[in-house]
Amino acid sequence: MTTPEAEQDGDDAARPEARLERAVRAAEQALIEYEIAVETFRVEVENFSRLHEQKLGPLYARLEELDARILEARAVRSGDPADRRRADEARARLAPIPGVEELLHGWMDGDGLFPEASAMLTDQPVRPPQRVRPSEEARKLYRDLARKAHPDLAQEEKERRRREEFITRVNAAYARGDETELRELAAEWAKGPELKRGPSRAEELYARLEWLAQRKELLGLLAGELEDSAIGHMLQLAPDDPDRLLNEIGQGLLAQVSVRETELAALLGGGESQGQGDGGGQG
């Protein structure tokens, strides 16, 4: 006996555009999953970049300062105009610029390193940097919302705009790791109007598939840029424990600081560099 469901499947198979419709639906879902993965990685790269700057920025700044002082000490010793020019160029690169506090995330201003930065350079306890790492629940909520409300599921321009505005809010909440707001957005979407799909003509379905393919290609380029970036490479080295990687890099930078301080002490005869070693120093 033939069931109603089987009859429906037979009717669908008989329609010329049925297979094309299934292909479009599959492509839409695949694109959404891919976009979710790319956005998740983008947030991870952004967050890790912030942590990298907050934790290691003072060490990079210290190395640049030491390099400039070493060049200046060499220029004083040699009296060579070329040495003086290199020293002046290095010092000019360290000159304060408007907005430097914002650029260095509160680690330095025109007068030098803040106490937190000096503490890091002398192995003293330091205020932990602000981190934004979405929880597993936030990730789940984000993925669920992205699948339900993704603009690519819209067939009408008005509905697409509504979804784009909503997803923008979802992305912002996810980037902040705001689990509460994501829950509120989920409840808001559940109360909103559901889009009723109408039948699609074959020409529209072909155009839809072409658009989906182009969108996936653009996302692939973005994913490649993220993966090829310096921060992206670092994240791929330690995806499960990025803090450990930062600590290892920090130890390497501290070793470089020690080498530079020893070199500067030798050039200055041990006089001026002693104050620099404790993070205080004279400019």
PDB file of N, CA, C and O in Angstrom, residues 96-148:
ATOM      1  N   PRO A  96      56.327  59.691  21.179  1.00  0.00           N
ATOM      2  CA  PRO A  96      54.882  59.622  21.452  1.00  0.00           C
ATOM      3  C   PRO A  96      54.085  60.227  20.302  1.00  0.00           C
ATOM      4  O   PRO A  96      54.501  61.205  19.688  1.00  0.00           O
ATOM      5  N   ILE A  97      52.934  59.647  20.027  1.00  0.00           N
ATOM      6  CA  ILE A  97      52.038  60.165  19.004  1.00  0.00           C
ATOM      7  C   ILE A  97      50.653  60.327  19.617  1.00  0.00           C
ATOM      8  O   ILE A  97      50.344  59.697  20.623  1.00  0.00           O
ATOM      9  N   PRO A  98      49.808  61.179  19.051  1.00  0.00           N
ATOM     10  CA  PRO A  98      48.460  61.346  19.612  1.00  0.00           C
ATOM     11  C   PRO A  98      47.717  60.020  19.659  1.00  0.00           C
ATOM     12  O   PRO A  98      47.742  59.251  18.711  1.00  0.00           O
ATOM     13  N   GLY A  99      47.066  59.780  20.793  1.00  0.00           N
ATOM     14  CA  GLY A  99      46.278  58.576  20.928  1.00  0.00           C
ATOM     15  C   GLY A  99      47.061  57.333  21.253  1.00  0.00           C
ATOM     16  O   GLY A  99      46.550  56.228  21.130  1.00  0.00           O
ATOM     17  N   VAL A 100      48.332  57.490  21.678  1.00  0.00           N
ATOM     18  CA  VAL A 100      49.165  56.303  21.905  1.00  0.00           C
ATOM     19  C   VAL A 100      48.605  55.424  23.006  1.00  0.00           C
ATOM     20  O   VAL A 100      48.730  54.206  22.959  1.00  0.00           O
ATOM     21  N   GLU A 101      47.961  56.023  24.016  1.00  0.00           N
ATOM     22  CA  GLU A 101      47.406  55.211  25.097  1.00  0.00           C
ATOM     23  C   GLU A 101      46.348  54.257  24.570  1.00  0.00           C
ATOM     24  O   GLU A 101      46.317  53.079  24.930  1.00  0.00           O
ATOM     25  N   GLU A 102      45.477  54.782  23.677  1.00  0.00           N
ATOM     26  CA  GLU A 102      44.447  53.923  23.117  1.00  0.00           C
ATOM     27  C   GLU A 102      45.065  52.856  22.220  1.00  0.00           C
ATOM     28  O   GLU A 102      44.650  51.693  22.226  1.00  0.00           O
ATOM     29  N   LEU A 103      46.077  53.245  21.437  1.00  0.00           N
ATOM     30  CA  LEU A 103      46.693  52.292  20.520  1.00  0.00           C
ATOM     31  C   LEU A 103      47.363  51.146  21.263  1.00  0.00           C
ATOM     32  O   LEU A 103      47.378  50.011  20.791  1.00  0.00           O
ATOM     33  N   LEU A 104      47.932  51.430  22.428  1.00  0.00           N
ATOM     34  CA  LEU A 104      48.638  50.399  23.190  1.00  0.00           C
ATOM     35  C   LEU A 104      47.785  49.839  24.315  1.00  0.00           C
ATOM     36  O   LEU A 104      48.298  49.245  25.264  1.00  0.00           O
ATOM     37  N   HIS A 105      46.470  50.054  24.236  1.00  0.00           N
ATOM     38  CA  HIS A 105      45.524  49.413  25.161  1.00  0.00           C
ATOM     39  C   HIS A 105      45.853  49.691  26.630  1.00  0.00           C
ATOM     40  O   HIS A 105      45.758  48.814  27.476  1.00  0.00           O
ATOM     41  N   GLY A 106      46.293  50.906  26.938  1.00  0.00           N
ATOM     42  CA  GLY A 106      46.487  51.270  28.333  1.00  0.00           C
ATOM     43  C   GLY A 106      47.805  50.825  28.939  1.00  0.00           C
ATOM     44  O   GLY A 106      47.985  50.923  30.152  1.00  0.00           O
ATOM     45  N   TRP A 107      48.750  50.369  28.120  1.00  0.00           N
ATOM     46  CA  TRP A 107      50.031  49.929  28.687  1.00  0.00           C
ATOM     47  C   TRP A 107      51.062  51.058  28.753  1.00  0.00           C
ATOM     48  O   TRP A 107      52.025  50.985  29.507  1.00  0.00           O
ATOM     49  N   MET A 108      50.919  52.079  27.937  1.00  0.00           N
ATOM     50  CA  MET A 108      51.951  53.112  27.863  1.00  0.00           C
ATOM     51  C   MET A 108      51.320  54.444  27.498  1.00  0.00           C
ATOM     52  O   MET A 108      50.327  54.495  26.781  1.00  0.00           O
ATOM     53  N   ASP A 109      51.915  55.527  28.011  1.00  0.00           N
ATOM     54  CA  ASP A 109      51.533  56.849  27.547  1.00  0.00           C
ATOM     55  C   ASP A 109      52.805  57.624  27.224  1.00  0.00           C
ATOM     56  O   ASP A 109      53.882  57.042  27.127  1.00  0.00           O
ATOM     57  N   GLY A 110      52.698  58.921  27.069  1.00  0.00           N
ATOM     58  CA  GLY A 110      53.868  59.699  26.705  1.00  0.00           C
ATOM     59  C   GLY A 110      54.974  59.676  27.737  1.00  0.00           C
ATOM     60  O   GLY A 110      56.130  59.989  27.425  1.00  0.00           O
ATOM     61  N   ASP A 111      54.664  59.332  28.972  1.00  0.00           N
ATOM     62  CA  ASP A 111      55.682  59.313  30.028  1.00  0.00           C
ATOM     63  C   ASP A 111      56.309  57.943  30.217  1.00  0.00           C
ATOM     64  O   ASP A 111      57.181  57.776  31.067  1.00  0.00           O
ATOM     65  N   GLY A 112      55.882  56.963  29.470  1.00  0.00           N
ATOM     66  CA  GLY A 112      56.499  55.642  29.598  1.00  0.00           C
ATOM     67  C   GLY A 112      55.509  54.574  30.006  1.00  0.00           C
ATOM     68  O   GLY A 112      54.297  54.746  29.917  1.00  0.00           O
ATOM     69  N   LEU A 113      56.041  53.458  30.470  1.00  0.00           N
ATOM     70  CA  LEU A 113      55.218  52.308  30.816  1.00  0.00           C
ATOM     71  C   LEU A 113      54.383  52.560  32.069  1.00  0.00           C
ATOM     72  O   LEU A 113      54.839  53.194  33.009  1.00  0.00           O
ATOM     73  N   PHE A 114      53.171  52.032  32.056  1.00  0.00           N
ATOM     74  CA  PHE A 114      52.331  52.068  33.240  1.00  0.00           C
ATOM     75  C   PHE A 114      52.817  51.016  34.247  1.00  0.00           C
ATOM     76  O   PHE A 114      53.582  50.119  33.907  1.00  0.00           O
ATOM     77  N   PRO A 115      52.383  51.105  35.492  1.00  0.00           N
ATOM     78  CA  PRO A 115      52.829  50.143  36.512  1.00  0.00           C
ATOM     79  C   PRO A 115      52.602  48.692  36.131  1.00  0.00           C
ATOM     80  O   PRO A 115      53.420  47.835  36.427  1.00  0.00           O
ATOM     81  N   GLU A 116      51.466  48.405  35.459  1.00  0.00           N
ATOM     82  CA  GLU A 116      51.201  47.025  35.078  1.00  0.00           C
ATOM     83  C   GLU A 116      52.274  46.500  34.142  1.00  0.00           C
ATOM     84  O   GLU A 116      52.723  45.355  34.239  1.00  0.00           O
ATOM     85  N   ALA A 117      52.697  47.360  33.188  1.00  0.00           N
ATOM     86  CA  ALA A 117      53.719  46.934  32.245  1.00  0.00           C
ATOM     87  C   ALA A 117      55.058  46.734  32.948  1.00  0.00           C
ATOM     88  O   ALA A 117      55.769  45.749  32.715  1.00  0.00           O
ATOM     89  N   SER A 118      55.408  47.655  33.842  1.00  0.00           N
ATOM     90  CA  SER A 118      56.665  47.515  34.589  1.00  0.00           C
ATOM     91  C   SER A 118      56.647  46.249  35.432  1.00  0.00           C
ATOM     92  O   SER A 118      57.664  45.561  35.567  1.00  0.00           O
ATOM     93  N   ALA A 119      55.482  45.922  35.989  1.00  0.00           N
ATOM     94  CA  ALA A 119      55.376  44.717  36.806  1.00  0.00           C
ATOM     95  C   ALA A 119      55.654  43.473  35.978  1.00  0.00           C
ATOM     96  O   ALA A 119      56.342  42.545  36.412  1.00  0.00           O
ATOM     97  N   MET A 120      55.156  43.455  34.747  1.00  0.00           N
ATOM     98  CA  MET A 120      55.397  42.291  33.887  1.00  0.00           C
ATOM     99  C   MET A 120      56.876  42.125  33.602  1.00  0.00           C
ATOM    100  O   MET A 120      57.404  41.016  33.558  1.00  0.00           O
ATOM    101  N   LEU A 121      57.580  43.246  33.392  1.00  0.00           N
ATOM    102  CA  LEU A 121      58.996  43.183  33.054  1.00  0.00           C
ATOM    103  C   LEU A 121      59.859  42.758  34.234  1.00  0.00           C
ATOM    104  O   LEU A 121      61.002  42.351  34.062  1.00  0.00           O
ATOM    105  N   THR A 122      59.332  42.851  35.431  1.00  0.00           N
ATOM    106  CA  THR A 122      60.117  42.479  36.622  1.00  0.00           C
ATOM    107  C   THR A 122      59.531  41.273  37.336  1.00  0.00           C
ATOM    108  O   THR A 122      59.790  41.044  38.512  1.00  0.00           O
ATOM    109  N   ASP A 123      58.689  40.500  36.612  1.00  0.00           N
ATOM    110  CA  ASP A 123      58.117  39.261  37.152  1.00  0.00           C
ATOM    111  C   ASP A 123      57.263  39.489  38.392  1.00  0.00           C
ATOM    112  O   ASP A 123      57.129  38.606  39.237  1.00  0.00           O
ATOM    113  N   GLN A 124      56.674  40.676  38.515  1.00  0.00           N
ATOM    114  CA  GLN A 124      55.786  40.959  39.635  1.00  0.00           C
ATOM    115  C   GLN A 124      54.353  40.601  39.230  1.00  0.00           C
ATOM    116  O   GLN A 124      54.029  40.525  38.051  1.00  0.00           O
ATOM    117  N   PRO A 125      53.466  40.373  40.216  1.00  0.00           N
ATOM    118  CA  PRO A 125      52.068  40.099  39.869  1.00  0.00           C
ATOM    119  C   PRO A 125      51.485  41.229  39.041  1.00  0.00           C
ATOM    120  O   PRO A 125      51.742  42.399  39.310  1.00  0.00           O
ATOM    121  N   VAL A 126      50.717  40.884  38.045  1.00  0.00           N
ATOM    122  CA  VAL A 126      50.162  41.888  37.148  1.00  0.00           C
ATOM    123  C   VAL A 126      48.673  41.623  36.968  1.00  0.00           C
ATOM    124  O   VAL A 126      48.231  40.479  37.002  1.00  0.00           O
ATOM    125  N   ARG A 127      47.933  42.686  36.808  1.00  0.00           N
ATOM    126  CA  ARG A 127      46.503  42.562  36.583  1.00  0.00           C
ATOM    127  C   ARG A 127      46.258  41.785  35.303  1.00  0.00           C
ATOM    128  O   ARG A 127      46.802  42.121  34.249  1.00  0.00           O
ATOM    129  N   PRO A 128      45.476  40.710  35.337  1.00  0.00           N
ATOM    130  CA  PRO A 128      45.268  39.907  34.135  1.00  0.00           C
ATOM    131  C   PRO A 128      44.556  40.713  33.054  1.00  0.00           C
ATOM    132  O   PRO A 128      43.708  41.545  33.357  1.00  0.00           O
ATOM    133  N   PRO A 129      44.914  40.495  31.795  1.00  0.00           N
ATOM    134  CA  PRO A 129      44.266  41.238  30.720  1.00  0.00           C
ATOM    135  C   PRO A 129      42.822  40.816  30.557  1.00  0.00           C
ATOM    136  O   PRO A 129      42.458  39.691  30.875  1.00  0.00           O
ATOM    137  N   GLN A 130      42.029  41.741  30.069  1.00  0.00           N
ATOM    138  CA  GLN A 130      40.626  41.436  29.822  1.00  0.00           C
ATOM    139  C   GLN A 130      40.527  40.427  28.680  1.00  0.00           C
ATOM    140  O   GLN A 130      41.172  40.583  27.645  1.00  0.00           O
ATOM    141  N   ARG A 131      39.780  39.374  28.882  1.00  0.00           N
ATOM    142  CA  ARG A 131      39.641  38.387  27.830  1.00  0.00           C
ATOM    143  C   ARG A 131      38.171  38.245  27.446  1.00  0.00           C
ATOM    144  O   ARG A 131      37.283  38.387  28.274  1.00  0.00           O
ATOM    145  N   VAL A 132      37.962  38.003  26.193  1.00  0.00           N
ATOM    146  CA  VAL A 132      36.621  37.757  25.696  1.00  0.00           C
ATOM    147  C   VAL A 132      36.682  36.443  24.938  1.00  0.00           C
ATOM    148  O   VAL A 132      37.126  36.385  23.806  1.00  0.00           O
ATOM    149  N   ARG A 133      36.274  35.375  25.601  1.00  0.00           N
ATOM    150  CA  ARG A 133      36.295  34.063  24.970  1.00  0.00           C
ATOM    151  C   ARG A 133      34.922  33.445  25.165  1.00  0.00           C
ATOM    152  O   ARG A 133      34.572  33.043  26.278  1.00  0.00           O
ATOM    153  N   PRO A 134      34.104  33.385  24.105  1.00  0.00           N
ATOM    154  CA  PRO A 134      32.736  32.867  24.262  1.00  0.00           C
ATOM    155  C   PRO A 134      32.721  31.477  24.882  1.00  0.00           C
ATOM    156  O   PRO A 134      33.531  30.621  24.536  1.00  0.00           O
ATOM    157  N   SER A 135      31.769  31.263  25.806  1.00  0.00           N
ATOM    158  CA  SER A 135      31.618  29.964  26.448  1.00  0.00           C
ATOM    159  C   SER A 135      31.013  28.971  25.461  1.00  0.00           C
ATOM    160  O   SER A 135      30.544  29.331  24.381  1.00  0.00           O
ATOM    161  N   GLU A 136      31.028  27.704  25.851  1.00  0.00           N
ATOM    162  CA  GLU A 136      30.436  26.680  24.997  1.00  0.00           C
ATOM    163  C   GLU A 136      28.945  26.934  24.792  1.00  0.00           C
ATOM    164  O   GLU A 136      28.404  26.718  23.713  1.00  0.00           O
ATOM    165  N   GLU A 137      28.260  27.401  25.854  1.00  0.00           N
ATOM    166  CA  GLU A 137      26.839  27.699  25.729  1.00  0.00           C
ATOM    167  C   GLU A 137      26.615  28.850  24.755  1.00  0.00           C
ATOM    168  O   GLU A 137      25.679  28.833  23.945  1.00  0.00           O
ATOM    169  N   ALA A 138      27.486  29.884  24.832  1.00  0.00           N
ATOM    170  CA  ALA A 138      27.379  31.008  23.902  1.00  0.00           C
ATOM    171  C   ALA A 138      27.602  30.544  22.468  1.00  0.00           C
ATOM    172  O   ALA A 138      26.921  30.987  21.537  1.00  0.00           O
ATOM    173  N   ARG A 139      28.564  29.649  22.276  1.00  0.00           N
ATOM    174  CA  ARG A 139      28.809  29.112  20.942  1.00  0.00           C
ATOM    175  C   ARG A 139      27.579  28.368  20.418  1.00  0.00           C
ATOM    176  O   ARG A 139      27.196  28.497  19.254  1.00  0.00           O
ATOM    177  N   LYS A 140      26.970  27.566  21.298  1.00  0.00           N
ATOM    178  CA  LYS A 140      25.790  26.801  20.894  1.00  0.00           C
ATOM    179  C   LYS A 140      24.650  27.739  20.514  1.00  0.00           C
ATOM    180  O   LYS A 140      23.975  27.535  19.492  1.00  0.00           O
ATOM    181  N   LEU A 141      24.412  28.757  21.348  1.00  0.00           N
ATOM    182  CA  LEU A 141      23.351  29.713  21.063  1.00  0.00           C
ATOM    183  C   LEU A 141      23.611  30.444  19.750  1.00  0.00           C
ATOM    184  O   LEU A 141      22.699  30.656  18.942  1.00  0.00           O
ATOM    185  N   TYR A 142      24.860  30.825  19.549  1.00  0.00           N
ATOM    186  CA  TYR A 142      25.212  31.557  18.321  1.00  0.00           C
ATOM    187  C   TYR A 142      24.958  30.696  17.082  1.00  0.00           C
ATOM    188  O   TYR A 142      24.345  31.138  16.105  1.00  0.00           O
ATOM    189  N   ARG A 143      25.433  29.461  17.124  1.00  0.00           N
ATOM    190  CA  ARG A 143      25.248  28.583  15.967  1.00  0.00           C
ATOM    191  C   ARG A 143      23.756  28.355  15.680  1.00  0.00           C
ATOM    192  O   ARG A 143      23.326  28.364  14.511  1.00  0.00           O
ATOM    193  N   ASP A 144      22.978  28.151  16.745  1.00  0.00           N
ATOM    194  CA  ASP A 144      21.550  27.898  16.569  1.00  0.00           C
ATOM    195  C   ASP A 144      20.859  29.106  15.953  1.00  0.00           C
ATOM    196  O   ASP A 144      20.050  28.973  15.029  1.00  0.00           O
ATOM    197  N   LEU A 145      21.192  30.307  16.439  1.00  0.00           N
ATOM    198  CA  LEU A 145      20.591  31.519  15.891  1.00  0.00           C
ATOM    199  C   LEU A 145      21.022  31.745  14.448  1.00  0.00           C
ATOM    200  O   LEU A 145      20.216  32.154  13.599  1.00  0.00           O
ATOM    201  N   ALA A 146      22.300  31.501  14.162  1.00  0.00           N
ATOM    202  CA  ALA A 146      22.789  31.712  12.802  1.00  0.00           C
ATOM    203  C   ALA A 146      22.091  30.785  11.819  1.00  0.00           C
ATOM    204  O   ALA A 146      21.779  31.182  10.684  1.00  0.00           O
ATOM    205  N   ARG A 147      21.835  29.567  12.249  1.00  0.00           N
ATOM    206  CA  ARG A 147      21.152  28.619  11.365  1.00  0.00           C
ATOM    207  C   ARG A 147      19.699  29.025  11.117  1.00  0.00           C
ATOM    208  O   ARG A 147      19.170  28.868  10.011  1.00  0.00           O
ATOM    209  N   LYS A 148      19.024  29.520  12.150  1.00  0.00           N
ATOM    210  CA  LYS A 148      17.608  29.856  12.019  1.00  0.00           C
ATOM    211  C   LYS A 148      17.388  31.182  11.308  1.00  0.00           C
ATOM    212  O   LYS A 148      16.448  31.321  10.513  1.00  0.00           O
TER     213      LYS A 148
END
